[in-house]
Short mmCIF file of C-alpha atoms in Angstrom, two decimals:
data_model
loop_
_atom_site.label_atom_id
_atom_site.label_comp_id
_atom_site.label_asym_id
_atom_site.label_seq_id
_atom_site.Cartn_x
_atom_site.Cartn_y
_atom_site.Cartn_z
CA MET I 27 -0.01 -0.08 0.08
CA PHE I 28 0.87 3.39 -0.58
CA GLY I 29 1.99 5.47 2.78
CA GLN I 30 -0.07 8.61 1.50
CA THR I 31 -3.22 8.72 -0.38
CA TYR I 32 -3.77 10.03 -3.67
CA ILE I 33 -7.38 10.53 -3.28
CA GLU I 34 -8.62 14.20 -2.16
CA TYR I 35 -12.21 15.35 -1.99
CA GLU I 36 -11.95 18.83 -2.97
CA SER I 37 -10.65 20.52 -6.09
CA SER I 38 -7.33 21.94 -6.51
CA SER I 39 -4.73 22.74 -9.26
CA ASN I 40 -2.89 19.57 -8.24
CA ASN I 41 -5.70 17.21 -8.63
CA VAL I 42 -7.77 15.61 -11.45
CA GLU I 43 -11.57 15.47 -11.09
CA ILE I 44 -12.51 11.70 -11.29
CA ILE I 45 -15.97 11.53 -9.96
CA THR I 46 -18.52 14.10 -9.21
CA ARG I 47 -22.66 14.01 -9.23
CA ALA I 48 -22.59 17.21 -11.69
CA LYS I 49 -21.18 15.20 -14.39
CA LYS I 50 -21.10 11.36 -15.82
CA THR I 51 -17.96 9.45 -15.37
CA SER I 52 -16.77 6.73 -17.84
CA VAL I 53 -14.39 3.97 -17.36
CA LEU I 54 -12.67 2.31 -20.58
CA LEU I 55 -11.95 -1.11 -20.65
CA SER I 56 -11.01 -3.60 -23.15
CA GLU I 57 -13.31 -6.72 -23.88
CA ASN I 58 -10.12 -8.53 -24.24
CA ASP I 59 -8.72 -8.25 -20.87
CA TYR I 60 -8.87 -11.13 -18.21
CA PRO I 61 -12.50 -11.91 -17.13
CA GLY I 62 -11.03 -11.52 -13.35
CA VAL I 63 -10.22 -7.83 -14.49
CA ILE I 64 -13.65 -7.25 -15.97
CA ARG I 65 -15.16 -8.51 -13.14
CA ALA I 66 -13.26 -6.48 -10.62
CA VAL I 67 -14.34 -3.39 -12.73
CA ALA I 68 -17.97 -4.26 -11.89
CA ASP I 69 -16.97 -4.13 -8.29
CA TRP I 70 -15.08 -0.85 -8.51
CA GLN I 71 -18.30 0.74 -10.26
CA THR I 72 -20.40 -0.32 -7.36
CA ASP I 73 -17.86 0.57 -4.57
CA VAL I 74 -17.94 4.21 -6.67
CA GLU I 75 -21.57 4.12 -6.37
CA LYS I 76 -21.59 3.51 -2.68
CA VAL I 77 -19.62 6.53 -2.10
CA THR I 78 -20.78 9.33 -4.42
CA SER I 79 -23.85 7.83 -5.79
CA VAL I 80 -22.51 7.99 -9.13
CA TYR I 81 -22.02 4.64 -11.19
CA PRO I 82 -19.41 5.16 -13.64
CA ILE I 83 -20.56 4.04 -17.17
CA ARG I 84 -18.53 1.11 -18.91
CA VAL I 85 -17.36 1.50 -22.21
CA GLU I 86 -15.21 -0.46 -24.72
CA GLU I 87 -14.37 2.38 -27.37
CA ASN I 88 -12.58 5.40 -26.75
CA ALA I 89 -15.37 7.42 -29.01
CA ASP I 90 -17.77 6.54 -26.56
CA LEU I 91 -16.28 8.22 -23.52
CA VAL I 92 -18.04 11.43 -21.93
CA GLY I 93 -17.43 13.14 -18.62
CA ASN I 94 -14.79 12.18 -16.19
CA VAL I 95 -12.56 9.32 -17.75
CA VAL I 96 -11.00 6.35 -16.23
CA ILE I 97 -9.08 3.88 -17.81
CA ILE I 98 -8.39 0.52 -16.89
CA GLY I 99 -6.34 -2.51 -18.38
CA THR I 100 -3.68 -4.85 -18.04
CA ILE I 101 -0.08 -4.59 -20.03
CA GLY I 102 -0.60 -6.96 -23.23
CA LYS I 103 -4.42 -7.59 -22.60
CA SER I 104 -5.54 -4.23 -23.28
CA ASP I 105 -4.95 -2.42 -26.65
CA VAL I 106 -5.68 0.84 -25.10
CA ILE I 107 -3.03 0.42 -22.11
CA ASP I 108 -0.73 -0.50 -25.05
CA GLN I 109 -1.25 2.01 -26.91
CA LEU I 110 -0.85 4.68 -24.23
CA VAL I 111 2.64 3.03 -23.25
CA ALA I 112 3.64 3.01 -27.10
CA GLU I 113 2.88 6.73 -27.05
CA GLU I 114 5.04 7.37 -23.85
CA LYS I 115 1.85 8.99 -22.32
CA LEU I 116 1.84 6.15 -19.77
CA ASP I 117 4.74 5.22 -17.39
CA CYS I 118 5.05 1.56 -17.39
CA GLN I 119 8.48 0.76 -16.96
CA ASP I 120 8.24 -0.60 -13.91
CA LEU I 121 5.44 -3.03 -14.71
CA VAL I 122 7.17 -5.03 -17.69
CA GLY I 123 7.47 -8.43 -16.77
CA LYS I 124 6.66 -7.70 -12.98
CA TRP I 125 4.37 -10.16 -10.78
CA GLU I 126 1.28 -8.26 -9.34
CA SER I 127 2.60 -4.92 -9.70
CA PHE I 128 0.33 -1.72 -10.87
CA VAL I 129 0.65 2.08 -11.56
CA ILE I 130 -2.38 4.78 -10.97
CA GLN I 131 -1.72 7.48 -13.16
CA THR I 132 -3.15 11.17 -14.16
CA ILE I 133 -2.55 11.72 -17.85
CA ASP I 134 -3.26 14.53 -20.23
CA ASN I 135 -4.96 14.22 -23.76
CA PRO I 136 -4.79 10.30 -23.87
CA PHE I 137 -7.17 10.84 -26.93
CA PRO I 138 -7.88 13.82 -29.01
CA HIS I 139 -11.15 14.29 -27.47
CA VAL I 140 -10.22 13.71 -23.68
CA ASP I 141 -8.51 16.46 -21.94
CA GLN I 142 -7.37 14.22 -18.60
CA ALA I 143 -7.64 10.66 -17.62
CA LEU I 144 -6.98 8.45 -14.62
CA VAL I 145 -5.28 5.18 -15.72
CA ILE I 146 -4.92 1.93 -13.42
CA ALA I 147 -3.02 -0.52 -15.16
CA GLY I 148 -1.50 -3.70 -14.23
CA SER I 149 1.60 -5.78 -15.00
CA ASP I 150 -0.65 -8.92 -15.21
CA LYS I 151 -3.92 -10.18 -13.98
CA ARG I 152 -3.71 -9.48 -10.28
CA GLY I 153 -1.94 -6.52 -10.53
CA THR I 154 -4.43 -4.74 -12.45
CA ILE I 155 -7.09 -6.40 -9.75
CA PHE I 156 -4.98 -4.85 -7.00
CA GLY I 157 -4.98 -1.62 -8.76
CA ILE I 158 -8.51 -1.45 -8.95
CA TYR I 159 -9.22 -2.11 -5.11
CA ASP I 160 -6.35 -0.24 -4.20
CA PHE I 161 -8.70 2.66 -5.56
CA SER I 162 -11.66 1.46 -3.73
CA GLU I 163 -10.01 1.38 -0.73
CA LYS I 164 -8.55 4.48 -0.30
CA ILE I 165 -11.91 6.14 -1.35
CA GLY I 166 -13.17 4.38 1.96
CA VAL I 167 -14.54 1.16 0.71
CA SER I 168 -13.09 -1.55 3.19
CA PRO I 169 -11.89 -5.01 2.05
CA TRP I 170 -13.99 -6.12 4.99
CA TYR I 171 -17.24 -4.44 3.94
CA TRP I 172 -19.10 -7.57 3.67
CA TRP I 173 -17.76 -9.76 6.34
CA ALA I 174 -17.64 -6.80 8.88
CA ASP I 175 -20.52 -4.63 7.67
CA MET I 176 -18.23 -1.75 7.57
CA PRO I 177 -19.81 1.14 6.21
CA VAL I 178 -18.71 4.10 3.97
CA VAL I 179 -18.45 7.79 4.30
CA LYS I 180 -20.21 9.51 1.39
CA HIS I 181 -18.76 12.19 -0.60
CA GLU I 182 -20.04 14.34 -3.40
CA SER I 183 -16.61 14.36 -5.53
CA ILE I 184 -13.54 12.51 -5.99
CA TYR I 185 -10.26 13.64 -7.03
CA VAL I 186 -6.83 12.17 -7.67
CA LYS I 187 -3.32 13.94 -7.09
CA LYS I 188 -1.66 14.57 -10.42
CA GLY I 189 1.16 12.24 -11.17
CA VAL I 190 2.32 8.53 -10.76
CA HIS I 191 1.15 6.26 -7.85
CA LYS I 192 2.95 3.03 -8.33
CA GLN I 193 2.79 -0.27 -6.33
CA GLY I 194 5.58 -2.73 -7.05
CA GLU I 195 6.09 -6.59 -6.61
CA PRO I 196 4.94 -7.99 -3.16
CA SER I 197 7.92 -9.20 -0.93
CA VAL I 198 5.75 -12.66 -0.51
CA LYS I 199 4.79 -14.16 -3.40
CA TYR I 200 2.10 -16.29 -2.21
CA ARG I 201 -0.32 -15.19 0.68
CA GLY I 202 -3.48 -15.78 1.60
CA ILE I 203 -6.08 -17.48 3.83
CA PHE I 204 -6.38 -20.89 4.99
CA LEU I 205 -9.60 -21.85 6.50
CA ASN I 206 -8.11 -24.05 9.19
CA ASP I 207 -10.31 -25.78 11.84
CA GLU I 208 -13.56 -24.33 10.50
CA GLY I 209 -16.03 -26.53 12.56
CA PRO I 210 -18.10 -26.05 14.25
CA SER I 211 -18.54 -21.98 14.21
CA LEU I 212 -17.63 -21.42 10.37
CA MET I 213 -19.13 -24.71 9.35
CA GLU I 214 -22.55 -24.28 11.14
CA TRP I 215 -22.48 -20.72 9.56
CA VAL I 216 -22.02 -21.75 5.92
CA ARG I 217 -24.43 -24.61 5.86
CA THR I 218 -27.29 -22.23 7.57
CA ASN I 219 -26.62 -19.37 4.86
CA TYR I 220 -25.39 -21.57 1.76
CA ILE I 221 -25.73 -25.03 0.57
CA ASP I 222 -22.41 -25.99 1.79
CA PHE I 223 -18.78 -24.73 0.94
CA THR I 224 -19.75 -24.19 -2.34
CA HIS I 225 -18.75 -21.48 -5.08
CA GLU I 226 -21.43 -18.84 -3.65
CA PHE I 227 -19.39 -19.10 -0.24
CA TYR I 228 -16.32 -19.05 -1.99
CA GLU I 229 -16.99 -16.08 -4.00
CA LYS I 230 -17.14 -13.92 -0.86
CA ILE I 231 -13.64 -15.36 0.33
CA PHE I 232 -11.91 -14.69 -2.94
CA GLU I 233 -13.24 -10.96 -3.47
CA LEU I 234 -11.78 -10.52 0.33
CA THR I 235 -8.44 -12.41 -0.70
CA LEU I 236 -7.88 -9.91 -3.61
CA ARG I 237 -9.24 -6.73 -1.84
CA LEU I 238 -6.70 -7.27 0.84
CA LYS I 239 -3.81 -7.81 -2.12
CA ALA I 240 -3.72 -11.38 -1.08
CA ASN I 241 -3.54 -14.06 -3.85
CA TYR I 242 -3.52 -17.89 -2.37
CA HIS I 243 -5.96 -19.82 -0.49
CA TRP I 244 -6.32 -23.40 1.56
CA PRO I 245 -9.92 -24.12 1.47
CA ALA I 246 -11.95 -25.76 4.22
CA MET I 247 -11.27 -29.61 4.96
CA TRP I 248 -12.50 -31.14 7.89
CA ASP I 249 -15.92 -32.56 6.27
CA ASN I 250 -15.28 -31.23 2.86
CA THR I 251 -13.55 -31.32 -0.80
CA PHE I 252 -13.10 -28.17 -2.35
CA TYR I 253 -12.79 -29.79 -5.80
CA GLU I 254 -15.67 -32.40 -5.79
CA ASP I 255 -18.22 -30.63 -3.13
CA ASP I 256 -18.88 -27.99 -5.94
CA PRO I 257 -17.32 -28.41 -9.63
CA LEU I 258 -17.56 -24.71 -9.95
CA ASN I 259 -14.98 -24.03 -7.00
CA ALA I 260 -12.04 -24.32 -8.86
CA GLU I 261 -13.06 -22.79 -12.02
CA ILE I 262 -14.38 -19.39 -9.79
CA ALA I 263 -11.21 -19.61 -8.02
CA ASP I 264 -9.39 -19.49 -11.48
CA TYR I 265 -11.77 -16.51 -12.69
CA TYR I 266 -11.57 -14.48 -9.90
CA GLY I 267 -7.44 -15.00 -9.88
CA VAL I 268 -6.86 -16.70 -6.79
CA VAL I 269 -4.24 -19.57 -6.59
CA MET I 270 -5.28 -22.72 -4.84
CA GLY I 271 -3.30 -25.17 -2.59
CA THR I 272 -4.01 -27.75 -0.10
CA SER I 273 -2.87 -27.95 3.64
CA HIS I 274 0.33 -29.49 4.60
CA HIS I 275 -0.85 -33.05 4.91
CA GLU I 276 -3.05 -32.91 1.69
CA PRO I 277 -0.25 -33.88 -1.19
CA MET I 278 -0.94 -33.23 -4.84
CA LEU I 279 -4.08 -31.04 -4.46
CA ARG I 280 -5.99 -33.64 -3.03
CA PRO I 281 -7.97 -32.62 0.06
CA HIS I 282 -8.13 -35.12 2.92
CA GLY I 283 -11.95 -35.24 1.80
CA ASP I 284 -11.24 -36.88 -1.07
CA TRP I 285 -9.39 -39.56 0.80
CA LYS I 286 -12.43 -40.23 2.85
CA VAL I 287 -14.74 -40.60 -0.23
CA HIS I 288 -12.12 -42.42 -2.60
CA LYS I 289 -10.19 -44.23 0.13
CA LYS I 290 -9.02 -47.80 -1.10
CA GLY I 291 -6.34 -49.94 0.94
CA PRO I 292 -3.67 -48.04 3.36
CA TRP I 293 -2.65 -44.65 3.44
CA ASP I 294 0.86 -46.15 3.41
CA TYR I 295 3.10 -45.80 0.23
CA ALA I 296 5.20 -48.85 1.12
CA LEU I 297 1.90 -50.88 0.78
CA ASN I 298 -0.40 -49.03 -1.65
CA GLU I 299 1.94 -47.59 -4.11
CA GLU I 300 -0.04 -48.05 -7.24
CA TYR I 301 -3.61 -46.75 -5.64
CA LEU I 302 -1.86 -43.72 -4.24
CA TYR I 303 0.12 -42.81 -7.23
CA GLN I 304 -3.22 -42.59 -9.42
CA PHE I 305 -5.09 -40.95 -6.34
CA TRP I 306 -2.82 -38.15 -6.53
CA GLU I 307 -2.13 -38.21 -10.47
CA GLU I 308 -5.85 -37.51 -10.57
CA GLY I 309 -5.33 -34.56 -8.15
CA ILE I 310 -2.78 -32.84 -10.64
CA LYS I 311 -4.94 -33.62 -13.77
CA ARG I 312 -8.00 -31.95 -12.72
CA SER I 313 -6.19 -29.00 -11.77
CA LYS I 314 -3.98 -28.55 -14.64
CA ASN I 315 -5.70 -25.64 -16.15
CA TYR I 316 -5.45 -23.38 -13.03
CA GLU I 317 -3.01 -21.85 -10.86
CA SER I 318 -1.83 -23.91 -8.27
CA VAL I 319 0.97 -24.39 -5.26
CA VAL I 320 1.18 -28.14 -4.86
CA THR I 321 1.82 -29.62 -1.48
CA LEU I 322 4.63 -32.24 -1.29
CA GLY I 323 5.40 -34.68 1.19
CA MET I 324 3.37 -36.96 2.89
CA ARG I 325 1.78 -37.23 6.66
CA GLY I 326 -0.22 -39.79 8.00
CA ASP I 327 -3.74 -40.46 7.45
CA GLY I 328 -5.60 -37.09 8.81
CA ASP I 329 -2.31 -35.38 9.83
CA GLU I 330 -1.35 -38.30 12.20
CA ALA I 331 2.30 -39.69 12.29
CA MET I 332 3.31 -41.82 9.42
CA GLU I 333 2.25 -45.68 10.04
CA GLY I 334 3.84 -48.88 8.48
CA ILE I 335 7.63 -47.70 8.09
CA PHE I 336 9.36 -47.64 11.48
CA LEU I 337 13.20 -47.89 10.27
CA SER I 338 14.38 -44.17 9.49
CA LYS I 339 16.20 -45.93 6.28
CA LYS I 340 12.98 -47.33 4.87
CA LYS I 341 11.19 -43.73 5.57
CA LEU I 342 14.12 -42.11 3.72
CA ASN I 343 13.74 -44.64 0.67
CA CYS I 344 10.17 -44.15 0.79
CA TYR I 345 10.36 -40.14 0.72
CA LYS I 346 12.77 -40.41 -2.07
CA ARG I 347 10.47 -42.26 -4.22
CA LEU I 348 7.52 -39.71 -3.50
CA TYR I 349 9.58 -36.95 -4.71
CA LEU I 350 11.04 -38.58 -7.66
CA ILE I 351 7.40 -39.46 -8.75
CA LYS I 352 6.34 -35.96 -8.00
CA GLU I 353 9.27 -34.45 -9.95
CA ARG I 354 7.49 -36.28 -13.18
#
């Protein structure tokens, strides 16, 4: 986050008007951008409306721009952003090839018929999403607005300080939320308000994750299996832009709930190598098109100590075989 905000609520010679109740605001967004970016822009429109009672109009052609102008897009996915970079109107030197970085910049004359505009540009999908949500937070929409019923303070207008405001790569690449020991409190609440730990619930988790500029999630695991409880869970995670993983005792993207359902033989690689290999392989195959971090190693069944291999040399040989297989 920036130590000093770039948002102001009164006009001055050092800022640019972005939102005002007296004028329309257009947001220009390429239809070729990531679906997750397009979804986040819809959140941004709603956030702006909460604060100002003005709902920005989304357009896809610069000829359709009216009123104040905001341009949002990802380098390499938005023709408009790429054009502004090529014309040296947008400072993206610190974005090219970077991870989850963004720039928020005011520019003059982005197009012949537009005097000024605000640009939110990202280095990649989450970079753009983080830039979008950074603006939302700066105008007073808390990442916790839904989970903690956080109210917003109303303003008639929003201005952005002239210049370039940047956020670079995070110091921790993967950071997020683990729904650990979710029973009984969260589990009961979820099953009261939703069918179960399905995509309707996880959408709220994923939005919070991204608003907090996090990117990673370990799902509920006691009585659930993220990938099989709802076939849309993994798809929605990818759509939002959240990287999925499993906990320390759930290797190869197979939640412990999967083993409860599909268990065949002992959870012992020395005795059940063929079936466990197949079990883990299926976990990787079903997630091959999604961003994932794969847990390696092997704990005992349900996070117990390993059983069946008591001598340290035998344990070591077993672990060596496990790692060789997971490197294939």
